[in-house]
Tab-separated table of C-alpha atoms in Angstrom:
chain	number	residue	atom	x	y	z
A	489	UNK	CA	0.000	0.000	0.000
A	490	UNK	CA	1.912	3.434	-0.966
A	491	UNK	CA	2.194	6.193	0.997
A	492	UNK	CA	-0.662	9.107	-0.177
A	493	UNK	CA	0.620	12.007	2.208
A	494	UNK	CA	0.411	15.315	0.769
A	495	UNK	CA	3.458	16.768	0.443
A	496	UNK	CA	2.730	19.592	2.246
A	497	UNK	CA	0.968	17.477	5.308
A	498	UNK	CA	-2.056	18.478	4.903
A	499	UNK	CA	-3.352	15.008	4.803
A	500	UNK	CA	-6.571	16.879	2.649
A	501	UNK	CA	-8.816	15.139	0.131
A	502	UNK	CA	-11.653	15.569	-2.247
A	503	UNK	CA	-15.227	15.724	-0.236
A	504	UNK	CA	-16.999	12.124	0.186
A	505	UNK	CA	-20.473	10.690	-1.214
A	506	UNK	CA	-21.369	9.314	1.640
A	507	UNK	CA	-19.774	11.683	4.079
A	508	UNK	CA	-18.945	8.868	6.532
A	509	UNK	CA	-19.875	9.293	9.393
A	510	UNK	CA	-18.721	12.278	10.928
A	511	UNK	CA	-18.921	14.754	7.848
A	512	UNK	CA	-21.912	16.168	6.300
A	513	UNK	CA	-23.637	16.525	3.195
A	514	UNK	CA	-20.447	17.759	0.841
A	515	UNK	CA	-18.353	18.827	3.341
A	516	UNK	CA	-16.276	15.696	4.459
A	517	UNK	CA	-13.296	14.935	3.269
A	518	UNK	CA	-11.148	11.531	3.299
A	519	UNK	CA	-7.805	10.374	3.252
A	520	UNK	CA	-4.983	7.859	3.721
A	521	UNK	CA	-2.376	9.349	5.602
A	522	UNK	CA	0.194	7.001	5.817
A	523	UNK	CA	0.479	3.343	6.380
A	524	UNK	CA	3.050	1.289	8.150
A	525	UNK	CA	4.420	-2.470	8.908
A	526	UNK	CA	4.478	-4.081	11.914
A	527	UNK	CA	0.869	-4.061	14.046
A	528	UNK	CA	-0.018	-0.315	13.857
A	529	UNK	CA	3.719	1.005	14.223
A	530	UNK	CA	3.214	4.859	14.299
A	531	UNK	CA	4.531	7.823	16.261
A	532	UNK	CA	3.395	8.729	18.943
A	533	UNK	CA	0.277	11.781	19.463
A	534	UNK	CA	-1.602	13.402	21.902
A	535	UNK	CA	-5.199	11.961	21.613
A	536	UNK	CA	-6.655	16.163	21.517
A	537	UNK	CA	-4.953	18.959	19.526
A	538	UNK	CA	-6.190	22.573	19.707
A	539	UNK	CA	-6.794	23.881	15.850
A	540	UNK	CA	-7.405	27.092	14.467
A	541	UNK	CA	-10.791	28.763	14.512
A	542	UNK	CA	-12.125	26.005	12.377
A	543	UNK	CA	-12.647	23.848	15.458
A	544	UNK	CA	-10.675	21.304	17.275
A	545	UNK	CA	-8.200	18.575	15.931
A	546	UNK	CA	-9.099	15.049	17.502
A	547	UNK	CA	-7.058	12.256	16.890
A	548	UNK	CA	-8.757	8.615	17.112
A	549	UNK	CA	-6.703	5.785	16.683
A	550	UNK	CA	-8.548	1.807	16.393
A	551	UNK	CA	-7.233	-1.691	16.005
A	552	UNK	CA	-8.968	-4.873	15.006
A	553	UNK	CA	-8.688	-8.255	16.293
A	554	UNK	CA	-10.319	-10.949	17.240
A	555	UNK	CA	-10.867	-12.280	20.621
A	556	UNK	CA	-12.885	-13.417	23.914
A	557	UNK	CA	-15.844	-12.884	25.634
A	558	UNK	CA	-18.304	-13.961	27.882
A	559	UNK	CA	-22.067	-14.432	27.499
A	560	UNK	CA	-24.318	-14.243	30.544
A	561	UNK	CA	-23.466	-16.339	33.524
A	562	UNK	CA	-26.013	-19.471	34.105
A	563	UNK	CA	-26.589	-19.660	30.198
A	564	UNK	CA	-27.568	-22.809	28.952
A	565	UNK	CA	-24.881	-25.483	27.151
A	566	UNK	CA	-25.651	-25.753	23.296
A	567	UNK	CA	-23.070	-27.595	22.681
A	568	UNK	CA	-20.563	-27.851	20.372
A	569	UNK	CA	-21.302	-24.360	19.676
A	570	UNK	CA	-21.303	-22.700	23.235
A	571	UNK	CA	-19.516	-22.379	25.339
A	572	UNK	CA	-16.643	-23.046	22.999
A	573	UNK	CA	-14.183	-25.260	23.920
A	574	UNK	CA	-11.611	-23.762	22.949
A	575	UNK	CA	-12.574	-20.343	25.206
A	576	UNK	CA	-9.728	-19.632	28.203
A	577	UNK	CA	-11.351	-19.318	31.454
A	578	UNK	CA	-13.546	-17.181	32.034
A	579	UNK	CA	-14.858	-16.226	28.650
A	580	UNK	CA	-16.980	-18.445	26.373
A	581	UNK	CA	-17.533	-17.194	22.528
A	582	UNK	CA	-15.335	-16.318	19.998
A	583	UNK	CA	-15.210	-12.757	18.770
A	584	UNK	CA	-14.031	-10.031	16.601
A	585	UNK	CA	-13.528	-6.547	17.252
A	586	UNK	CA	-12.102	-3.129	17.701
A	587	UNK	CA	-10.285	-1.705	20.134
A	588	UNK	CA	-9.316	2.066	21.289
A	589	UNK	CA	-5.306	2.264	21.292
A	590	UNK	CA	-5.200	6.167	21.478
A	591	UNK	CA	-3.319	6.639	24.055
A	592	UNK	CA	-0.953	3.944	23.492
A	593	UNK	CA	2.334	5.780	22.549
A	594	UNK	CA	4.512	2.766	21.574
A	595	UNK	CA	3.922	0.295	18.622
A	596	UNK	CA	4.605	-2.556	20.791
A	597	UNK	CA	1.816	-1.319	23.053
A	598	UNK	CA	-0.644	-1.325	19.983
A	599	UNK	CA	0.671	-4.886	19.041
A	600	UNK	CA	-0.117	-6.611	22.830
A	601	UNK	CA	-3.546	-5.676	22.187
A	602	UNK	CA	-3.673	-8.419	19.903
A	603	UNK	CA	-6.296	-10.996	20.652
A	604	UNK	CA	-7.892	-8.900	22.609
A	605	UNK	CA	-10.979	-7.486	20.758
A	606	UNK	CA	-13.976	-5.635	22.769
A	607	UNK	CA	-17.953	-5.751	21.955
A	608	UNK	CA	-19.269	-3.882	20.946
A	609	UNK	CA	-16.643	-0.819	19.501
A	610	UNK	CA	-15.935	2.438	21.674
A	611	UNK	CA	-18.178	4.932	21.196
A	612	UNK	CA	-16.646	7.611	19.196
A	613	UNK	CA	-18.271	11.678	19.240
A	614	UNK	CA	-17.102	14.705	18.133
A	615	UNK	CA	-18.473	18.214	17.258
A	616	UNK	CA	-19.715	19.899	14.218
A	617	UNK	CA	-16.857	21.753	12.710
A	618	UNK	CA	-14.107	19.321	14.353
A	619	UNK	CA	-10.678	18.292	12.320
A	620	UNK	CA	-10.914	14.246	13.081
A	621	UNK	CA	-8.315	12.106	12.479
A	622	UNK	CA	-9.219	8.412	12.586
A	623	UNK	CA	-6.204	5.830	12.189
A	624	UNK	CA	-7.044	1.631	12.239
A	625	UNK	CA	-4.943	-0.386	12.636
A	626	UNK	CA	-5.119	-4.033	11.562
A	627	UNK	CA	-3.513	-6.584	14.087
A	628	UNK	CA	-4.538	-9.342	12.631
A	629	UNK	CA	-6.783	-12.723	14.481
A	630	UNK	CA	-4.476	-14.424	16.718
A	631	UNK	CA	-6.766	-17.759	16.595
A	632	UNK	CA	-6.679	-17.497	12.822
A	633	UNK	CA	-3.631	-16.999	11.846
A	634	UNK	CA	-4.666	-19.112	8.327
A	635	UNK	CA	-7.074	-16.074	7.528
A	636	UNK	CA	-5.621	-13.364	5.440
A	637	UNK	CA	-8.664	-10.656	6.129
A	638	UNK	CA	-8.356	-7.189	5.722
A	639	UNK	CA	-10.290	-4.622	8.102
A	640	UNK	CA	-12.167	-1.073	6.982
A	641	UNK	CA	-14.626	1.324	8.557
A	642	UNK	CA	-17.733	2.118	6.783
A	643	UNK	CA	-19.581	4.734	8.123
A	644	UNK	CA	-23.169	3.621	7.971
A	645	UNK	CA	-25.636	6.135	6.590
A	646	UNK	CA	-23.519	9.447	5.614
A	647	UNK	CA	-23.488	10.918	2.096
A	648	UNK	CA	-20.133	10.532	0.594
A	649	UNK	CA	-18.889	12.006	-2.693
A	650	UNK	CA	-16.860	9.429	-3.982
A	651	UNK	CA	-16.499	5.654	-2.520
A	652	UNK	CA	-12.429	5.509	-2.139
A	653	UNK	CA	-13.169	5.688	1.489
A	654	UNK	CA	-16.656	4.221	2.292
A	655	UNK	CA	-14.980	1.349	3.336
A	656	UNK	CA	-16.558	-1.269	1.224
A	657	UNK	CA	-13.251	-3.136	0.267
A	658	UNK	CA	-14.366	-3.839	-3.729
A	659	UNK	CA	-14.327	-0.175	-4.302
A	660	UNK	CA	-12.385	1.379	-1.887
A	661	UNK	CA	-9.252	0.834	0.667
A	662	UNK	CA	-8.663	-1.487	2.876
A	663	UNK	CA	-6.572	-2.525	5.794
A	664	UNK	CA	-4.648	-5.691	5.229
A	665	UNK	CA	-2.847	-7.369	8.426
A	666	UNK	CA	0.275	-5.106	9.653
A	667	UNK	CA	-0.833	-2.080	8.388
A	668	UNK	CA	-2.634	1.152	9.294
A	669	UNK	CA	-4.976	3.551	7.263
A	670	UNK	CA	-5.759	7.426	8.230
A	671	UNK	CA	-8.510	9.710	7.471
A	672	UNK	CA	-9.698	12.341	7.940
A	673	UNK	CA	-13.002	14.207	8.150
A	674	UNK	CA	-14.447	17.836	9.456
A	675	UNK	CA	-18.448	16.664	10.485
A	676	UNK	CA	-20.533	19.103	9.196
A	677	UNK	CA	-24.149	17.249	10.081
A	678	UNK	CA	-25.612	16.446	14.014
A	679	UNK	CA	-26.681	13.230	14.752
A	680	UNK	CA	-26.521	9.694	15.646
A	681	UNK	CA	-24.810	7.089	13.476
A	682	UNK	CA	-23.117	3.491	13.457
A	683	UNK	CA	-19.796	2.405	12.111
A	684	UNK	CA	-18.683	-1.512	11.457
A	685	UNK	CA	-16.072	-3.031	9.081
A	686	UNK	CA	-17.227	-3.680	5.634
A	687	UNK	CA	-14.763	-7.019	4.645
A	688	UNK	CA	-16.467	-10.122	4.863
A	689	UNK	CA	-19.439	-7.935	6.299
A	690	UNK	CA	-22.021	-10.404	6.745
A	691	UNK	CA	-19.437	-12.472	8.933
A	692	UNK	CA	-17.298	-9.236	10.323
A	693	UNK	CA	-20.552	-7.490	11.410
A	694	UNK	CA	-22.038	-9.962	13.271
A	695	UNK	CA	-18.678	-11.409	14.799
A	696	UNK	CA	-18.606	-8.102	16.529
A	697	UNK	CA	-16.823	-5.352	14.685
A	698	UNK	CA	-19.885	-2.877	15.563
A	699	UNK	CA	-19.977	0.555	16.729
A	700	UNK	CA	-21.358	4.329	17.404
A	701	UNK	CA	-20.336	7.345	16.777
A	702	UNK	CA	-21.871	10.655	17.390
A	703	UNK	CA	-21.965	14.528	15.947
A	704	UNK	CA	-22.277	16.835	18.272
A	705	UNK	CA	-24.310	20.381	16.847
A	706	UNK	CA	-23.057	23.516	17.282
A	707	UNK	CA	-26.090	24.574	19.235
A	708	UNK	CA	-24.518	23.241	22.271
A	709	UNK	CA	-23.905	26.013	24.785
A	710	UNK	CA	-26.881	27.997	23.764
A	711	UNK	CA	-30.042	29.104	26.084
A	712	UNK	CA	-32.725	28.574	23.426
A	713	UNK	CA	-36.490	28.355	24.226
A	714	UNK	CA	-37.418	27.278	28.253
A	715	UNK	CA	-34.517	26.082	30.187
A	716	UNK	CA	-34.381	24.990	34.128
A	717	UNK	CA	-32.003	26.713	36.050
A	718	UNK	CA	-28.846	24.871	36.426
A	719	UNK	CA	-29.640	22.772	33.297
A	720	UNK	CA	-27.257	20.982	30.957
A	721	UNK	CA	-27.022	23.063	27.468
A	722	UNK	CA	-26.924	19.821	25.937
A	723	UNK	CA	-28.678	18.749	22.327
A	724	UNK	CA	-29.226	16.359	20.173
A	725	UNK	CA	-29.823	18.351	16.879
A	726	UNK	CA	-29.353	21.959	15.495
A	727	UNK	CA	-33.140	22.423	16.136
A	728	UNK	CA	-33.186	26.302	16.629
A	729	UNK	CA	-36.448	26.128	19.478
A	730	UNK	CA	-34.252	23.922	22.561
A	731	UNK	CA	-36.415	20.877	21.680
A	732	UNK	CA	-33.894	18.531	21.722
A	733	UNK	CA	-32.209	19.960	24.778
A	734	UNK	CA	-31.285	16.861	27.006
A	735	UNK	CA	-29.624	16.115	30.179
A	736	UNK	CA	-28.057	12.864	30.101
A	737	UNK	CA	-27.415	10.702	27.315
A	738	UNK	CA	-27.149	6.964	27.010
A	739	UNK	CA	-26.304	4.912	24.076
A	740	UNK	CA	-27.497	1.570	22.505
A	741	UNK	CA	-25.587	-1.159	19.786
A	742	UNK	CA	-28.501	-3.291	18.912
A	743	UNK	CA	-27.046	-7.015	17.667
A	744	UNK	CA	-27.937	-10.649	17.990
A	745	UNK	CA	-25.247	-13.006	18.530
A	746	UNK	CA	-25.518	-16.739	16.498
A	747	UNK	CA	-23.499	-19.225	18.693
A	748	UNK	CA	-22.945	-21.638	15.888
A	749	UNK	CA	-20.917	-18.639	13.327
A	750	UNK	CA	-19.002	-17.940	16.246
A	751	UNK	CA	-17.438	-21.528	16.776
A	752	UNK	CA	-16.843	-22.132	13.842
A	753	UNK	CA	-14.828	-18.736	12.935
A	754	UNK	CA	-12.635	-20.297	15.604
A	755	UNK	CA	-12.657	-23.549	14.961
A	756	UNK	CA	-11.919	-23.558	10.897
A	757	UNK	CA	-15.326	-23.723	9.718
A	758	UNK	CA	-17.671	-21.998	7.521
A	759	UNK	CA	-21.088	-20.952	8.205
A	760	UNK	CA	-24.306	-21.311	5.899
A	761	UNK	CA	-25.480	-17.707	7.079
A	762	UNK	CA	-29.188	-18.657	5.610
A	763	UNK	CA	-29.312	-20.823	8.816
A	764	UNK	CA	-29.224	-17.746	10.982
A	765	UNK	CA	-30.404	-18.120	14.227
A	766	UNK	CA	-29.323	-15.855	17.055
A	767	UNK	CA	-28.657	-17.963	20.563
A	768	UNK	CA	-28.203	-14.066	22.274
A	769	UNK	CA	-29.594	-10.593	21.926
A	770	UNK	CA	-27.435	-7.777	23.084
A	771	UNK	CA	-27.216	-4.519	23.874
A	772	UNK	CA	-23.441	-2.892	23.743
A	773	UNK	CA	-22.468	-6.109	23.828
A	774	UNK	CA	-23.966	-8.073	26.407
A	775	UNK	CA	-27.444	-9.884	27.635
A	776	UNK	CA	-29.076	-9.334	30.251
A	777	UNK	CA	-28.608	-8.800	33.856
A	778	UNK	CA	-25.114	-8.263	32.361
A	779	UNK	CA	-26.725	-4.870	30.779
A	780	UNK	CA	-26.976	-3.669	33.957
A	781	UNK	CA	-23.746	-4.421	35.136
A	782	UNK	CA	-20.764	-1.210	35.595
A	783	UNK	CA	-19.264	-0.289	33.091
A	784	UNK	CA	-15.252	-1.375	32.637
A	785	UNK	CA	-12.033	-0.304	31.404
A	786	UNK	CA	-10.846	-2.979	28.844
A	787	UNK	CA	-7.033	-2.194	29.609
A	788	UNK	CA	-7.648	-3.176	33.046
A	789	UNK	CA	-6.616	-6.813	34.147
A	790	UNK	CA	-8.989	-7.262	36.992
A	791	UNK	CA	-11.917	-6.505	34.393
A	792	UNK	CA	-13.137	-10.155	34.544
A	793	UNK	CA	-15.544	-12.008	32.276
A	794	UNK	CA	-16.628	-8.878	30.981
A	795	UNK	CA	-13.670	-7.146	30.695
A	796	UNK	CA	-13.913	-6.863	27.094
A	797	UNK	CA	-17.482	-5.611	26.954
A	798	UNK	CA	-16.749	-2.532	28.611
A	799	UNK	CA	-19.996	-0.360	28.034
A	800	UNK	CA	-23.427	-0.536	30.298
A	801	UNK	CA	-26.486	0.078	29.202
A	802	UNK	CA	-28.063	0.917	32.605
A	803	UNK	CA	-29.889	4.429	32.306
A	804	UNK	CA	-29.988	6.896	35.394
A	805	UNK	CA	-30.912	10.183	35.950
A	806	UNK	CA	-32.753	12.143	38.480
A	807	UNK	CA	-36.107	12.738	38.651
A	808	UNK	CA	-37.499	15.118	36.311
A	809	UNK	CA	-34.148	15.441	33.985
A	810	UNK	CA	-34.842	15.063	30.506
A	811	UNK	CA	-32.720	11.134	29.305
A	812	UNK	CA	-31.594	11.399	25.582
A	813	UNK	CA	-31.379	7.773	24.287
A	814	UNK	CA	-29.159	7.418	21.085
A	815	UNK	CA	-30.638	3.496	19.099
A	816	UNK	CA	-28.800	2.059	16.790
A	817	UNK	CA	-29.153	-1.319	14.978
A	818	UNK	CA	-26.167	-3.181	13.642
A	819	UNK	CA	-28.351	-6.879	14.010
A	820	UNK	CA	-30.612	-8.775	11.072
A	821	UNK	CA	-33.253	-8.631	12.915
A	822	UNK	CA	-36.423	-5.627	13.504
A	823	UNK	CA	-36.277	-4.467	17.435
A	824	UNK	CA	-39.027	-2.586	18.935
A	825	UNK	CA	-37.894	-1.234	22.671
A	826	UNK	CA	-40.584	-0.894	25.055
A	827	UNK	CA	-40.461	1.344	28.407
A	828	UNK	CA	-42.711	0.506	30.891
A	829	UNK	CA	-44.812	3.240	32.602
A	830	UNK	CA	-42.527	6.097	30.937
A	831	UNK	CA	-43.228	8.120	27.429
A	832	UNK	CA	-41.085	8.433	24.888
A	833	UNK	CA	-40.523	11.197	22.494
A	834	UNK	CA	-38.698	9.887	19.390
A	835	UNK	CA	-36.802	13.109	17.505
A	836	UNK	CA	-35.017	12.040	14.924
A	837	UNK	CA	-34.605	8.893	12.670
A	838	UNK	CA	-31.499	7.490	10.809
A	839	UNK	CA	-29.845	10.947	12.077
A	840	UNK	CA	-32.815	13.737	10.191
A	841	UNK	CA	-34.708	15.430	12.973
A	842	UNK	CA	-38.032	14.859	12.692
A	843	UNK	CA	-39.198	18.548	11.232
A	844	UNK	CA	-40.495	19.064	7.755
A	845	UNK	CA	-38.898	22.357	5.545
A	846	UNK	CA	-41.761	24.357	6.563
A	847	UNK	CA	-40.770	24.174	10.399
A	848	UNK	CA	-43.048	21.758	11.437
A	849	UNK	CA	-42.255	19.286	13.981
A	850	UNK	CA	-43.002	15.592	13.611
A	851	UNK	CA	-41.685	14.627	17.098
A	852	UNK	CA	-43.600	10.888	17.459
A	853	UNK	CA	-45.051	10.440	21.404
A	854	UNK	CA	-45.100	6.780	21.881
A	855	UNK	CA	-43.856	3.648	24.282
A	856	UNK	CA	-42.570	1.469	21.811
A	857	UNK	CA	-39.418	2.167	19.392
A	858	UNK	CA	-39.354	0.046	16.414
A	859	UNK	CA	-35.774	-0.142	15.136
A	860	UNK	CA	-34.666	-2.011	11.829
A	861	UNK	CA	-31.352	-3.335	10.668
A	862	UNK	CA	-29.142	-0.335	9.781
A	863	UNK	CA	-31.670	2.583	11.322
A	864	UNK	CA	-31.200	4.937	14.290
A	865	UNK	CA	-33.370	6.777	16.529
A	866	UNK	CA	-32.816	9.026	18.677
A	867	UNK	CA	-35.843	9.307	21.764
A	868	UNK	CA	-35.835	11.769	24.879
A	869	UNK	CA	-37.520	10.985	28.076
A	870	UNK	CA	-38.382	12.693	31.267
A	871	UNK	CA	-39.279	10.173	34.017
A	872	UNK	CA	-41.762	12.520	36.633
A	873	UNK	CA	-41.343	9.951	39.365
A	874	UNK	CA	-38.682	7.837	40.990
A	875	UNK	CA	-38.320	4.018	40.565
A	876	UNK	CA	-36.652	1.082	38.039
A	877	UNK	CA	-38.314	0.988	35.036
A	878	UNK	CA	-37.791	-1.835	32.114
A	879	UNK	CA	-36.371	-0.905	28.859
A	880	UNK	CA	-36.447	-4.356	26.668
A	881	UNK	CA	-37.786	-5.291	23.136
A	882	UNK	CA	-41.279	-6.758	22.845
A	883	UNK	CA	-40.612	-9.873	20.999
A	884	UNK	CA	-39.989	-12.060	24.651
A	885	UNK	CA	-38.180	-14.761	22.116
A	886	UNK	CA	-35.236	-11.786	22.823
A	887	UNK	CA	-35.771	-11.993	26.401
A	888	UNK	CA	-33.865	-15.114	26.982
A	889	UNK	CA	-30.256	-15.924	27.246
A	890	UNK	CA	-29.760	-19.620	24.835
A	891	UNK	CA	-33.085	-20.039	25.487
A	892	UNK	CA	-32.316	-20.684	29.340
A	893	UNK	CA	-35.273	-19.998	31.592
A	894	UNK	CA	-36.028	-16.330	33.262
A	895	UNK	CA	-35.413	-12.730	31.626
A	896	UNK	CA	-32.277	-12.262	29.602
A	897	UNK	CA	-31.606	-10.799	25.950
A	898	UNK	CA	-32.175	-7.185	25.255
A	899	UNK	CA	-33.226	-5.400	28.189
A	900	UNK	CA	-31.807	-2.881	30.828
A	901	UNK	CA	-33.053	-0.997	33.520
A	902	UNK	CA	-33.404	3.223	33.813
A	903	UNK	CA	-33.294	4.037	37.552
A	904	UNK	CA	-34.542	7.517	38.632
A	905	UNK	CA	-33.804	9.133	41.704
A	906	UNK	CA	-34.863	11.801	43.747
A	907	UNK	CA	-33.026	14.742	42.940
A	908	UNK	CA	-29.752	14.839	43.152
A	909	UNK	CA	-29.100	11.270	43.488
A	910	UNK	CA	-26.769	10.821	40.475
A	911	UNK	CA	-24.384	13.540	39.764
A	912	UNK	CA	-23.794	15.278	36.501
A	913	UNK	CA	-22.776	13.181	33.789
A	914	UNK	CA	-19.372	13.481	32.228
A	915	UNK	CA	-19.646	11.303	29.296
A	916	UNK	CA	-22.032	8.875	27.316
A	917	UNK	CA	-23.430	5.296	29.518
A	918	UNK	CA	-22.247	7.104	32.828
């Protein structure tokens, strides 16, 4: 793979078609920075760069692997399939994934991360007007060393100009094993959107290499239309009137997980994928009552069996504070999220706010979500009393973990407290 840097650094290219997912409609642009040997070798960075007036330079910097990880305790054998046998102690299925190297500063850092993939991806955000750099680097599978597969990141649902960069390897570039790939992008368009690796997608996708990213508008900051004192300045769209003002946000990867694909990935096999026929269904990355579970740090060694499923999807906020829930749906299968005993106010769908050209606001009051394969939502609620309320998807054949007995599958809990209970949140799933 050669070397495209500018000569003068720049790292600029010509705007995208399908603006990936941080850029906007014509006003993204792509491009390889540089690519290297050896696991993701690279210099080191600092992970946040002040820019000119243009905004801020944010560096990003992936790697994807494959892995192990754990499925909810007390599931039931289906065996060959699960738990694999092959699985080291404590971890059951076969996965792969991407991880968040950032702030790793050394190349041999980057490279020990190998084997070591996390479900789903890290959440990625960034504001409108930003100068993102986004580097992957693939490592390789370390339990199939025979496979030759190449890695990209297509961001799902952006306009881009020209498909060198939408990640879909039979048009565009991809990552073989030992090398890295740059781009870069200025998001231009607010909004909630998905990201997953386009080689082998059928197989990549649902093996895990899933994840969210989201624009932040420019609004942010603003006092627009009736605000509480104290209040977050928080939205989820440039939406002029403080509609989508919010207080907390949480976020939600919506997969299935098919035992059977996953053993044989590991054990040398291939699967007829018109057998599909999902054993777990997941949010971030895990079934429940392991939705409700902390969050982790997947660098950590004392993470456990879910070390390397790092992100809950347990909602809190105080009573009265207005919960912005970001849904997106990187499974094969329609979802439709139910919250007991608490409205919900969808706003926007697959990233467009819900407002026609003349103004007028199409905001949809309901208690059930319905969320296909490749859509987004993004829903606000404002719980007026305290108490545990379920979040979890109607069909109950998701609300079981390998078809063991008692609730599992896709559902979490929001907890509301009286005020004050939680503190302000510093970042998404907190």
């Amino acid at each position: 793979m050669t070397d495209l840097t500018p000569s003068d650094g720049t790292g600029r290219a010509g705007l995208g078609r399908r603006a990936v997912v941080l850029g906007g409609a014509g006003a993204v642009g792509s491009v390889l920075l540089g690519t290297r040997l050896s696991f993701g070798q690279q210099a080191a960075r600092p992970t946040v760069v002040r820019a000119a007036a243009s905004g801020t330079a944010k560096s990003v910097h992936l790697a994807g692997t494959d892995g192990w990880v754990s499925m909810p305790a007390g599931s039931p054998p289906d065996l060959p399939f699960f738990p694999d046998s092959l699985a080291p102690a404590p971890f059951d299925t076969y996965v792969f994934g991407f991880r968040d190297v950032t702030a790793m500063t050394t190349a041999q850092e980057v490279a020990a991360v190998r084997g070591k993939a996390q479900i789903s991806a890290p959440m990625l955000s960034f504001d409108e007007g930003d100068d993102v750099t986004i580097t992957l680097s693939n490592l390789g599978l370390l339990m199939r060393p025979d496979l030759f597969d190449g890695h990209t990141l297509h961001w799902h649902g952006f306009v881009n100009a020209i498909p060198l960069f939408d990640g879909v390897p039979e048009l565009s570039l991809a990552v073989p094993i030992g090398r890295d790939l740059s781009y870069f992008y200025r998001p231009h368009d607010a909004g909630t959107y998905m990201y997953h690796c386009h080689f082998e997608d059928v197989e990549h996708v649902q093996m895990g290499m899933t994840g969210m990213v989201f624009v932040r508008p420019k609004q942010n900051g603003s006092v627009l239309g009736t605000v509480p004192a104290g209040a977050r300045l928080a939205y989820a769209y440039n939406d002029g009137d403080g509609s989508t003002r919010y207080d907390r946000e949480f976020a939600f990867m919506i997969t299935e997980l098919w035992s059977a694909a996953h053993y044989r990935d590991a054990h040398i096999q291939v699967s007829d994928w018109t057998d599909y026929a999902p054993s777990f269904w997941l949010l971030n990355g895990r079934g429940y009552p392991d939705t409700i579970a902390p969050g982790g740090d997947p660098t950590s060694t004392e993470g456990g069996r879910l070390q390397y499923q790092p992100i809950s999807s347990r909602i809190t906020c105080n009573v009265g504070e207005t919960v912005l829930l970001r849904l997106s749906n990187l499974g094969y299968q329609n979802h439709a999220l139910t919250l007991d005993n608490v409205d919900m106010q969808v706003i926007a769908k697959d990233a467009s706010l819900l407002r026609g050209r003349d103004g007028y606001t199409n905001y949809l009051e309901t208690n059930t979500v319905d969320v296909g394969p490749g859509e987004s939502r993004d829903v606000l609620v404002t719980p007026h009393q305290t108490g545990e309320f379920l979040l979890y998807d109607r069909n109950y054949a998701y609300l079981g973990n390998g078809g063991g007995t008692g609730w599992g599958g896709m559902m979490t809990v929001l907890s509301v407290g009286a005020p004050n209970t939680y503190r302000p949140q510093t970042q998404p799933n907190t």
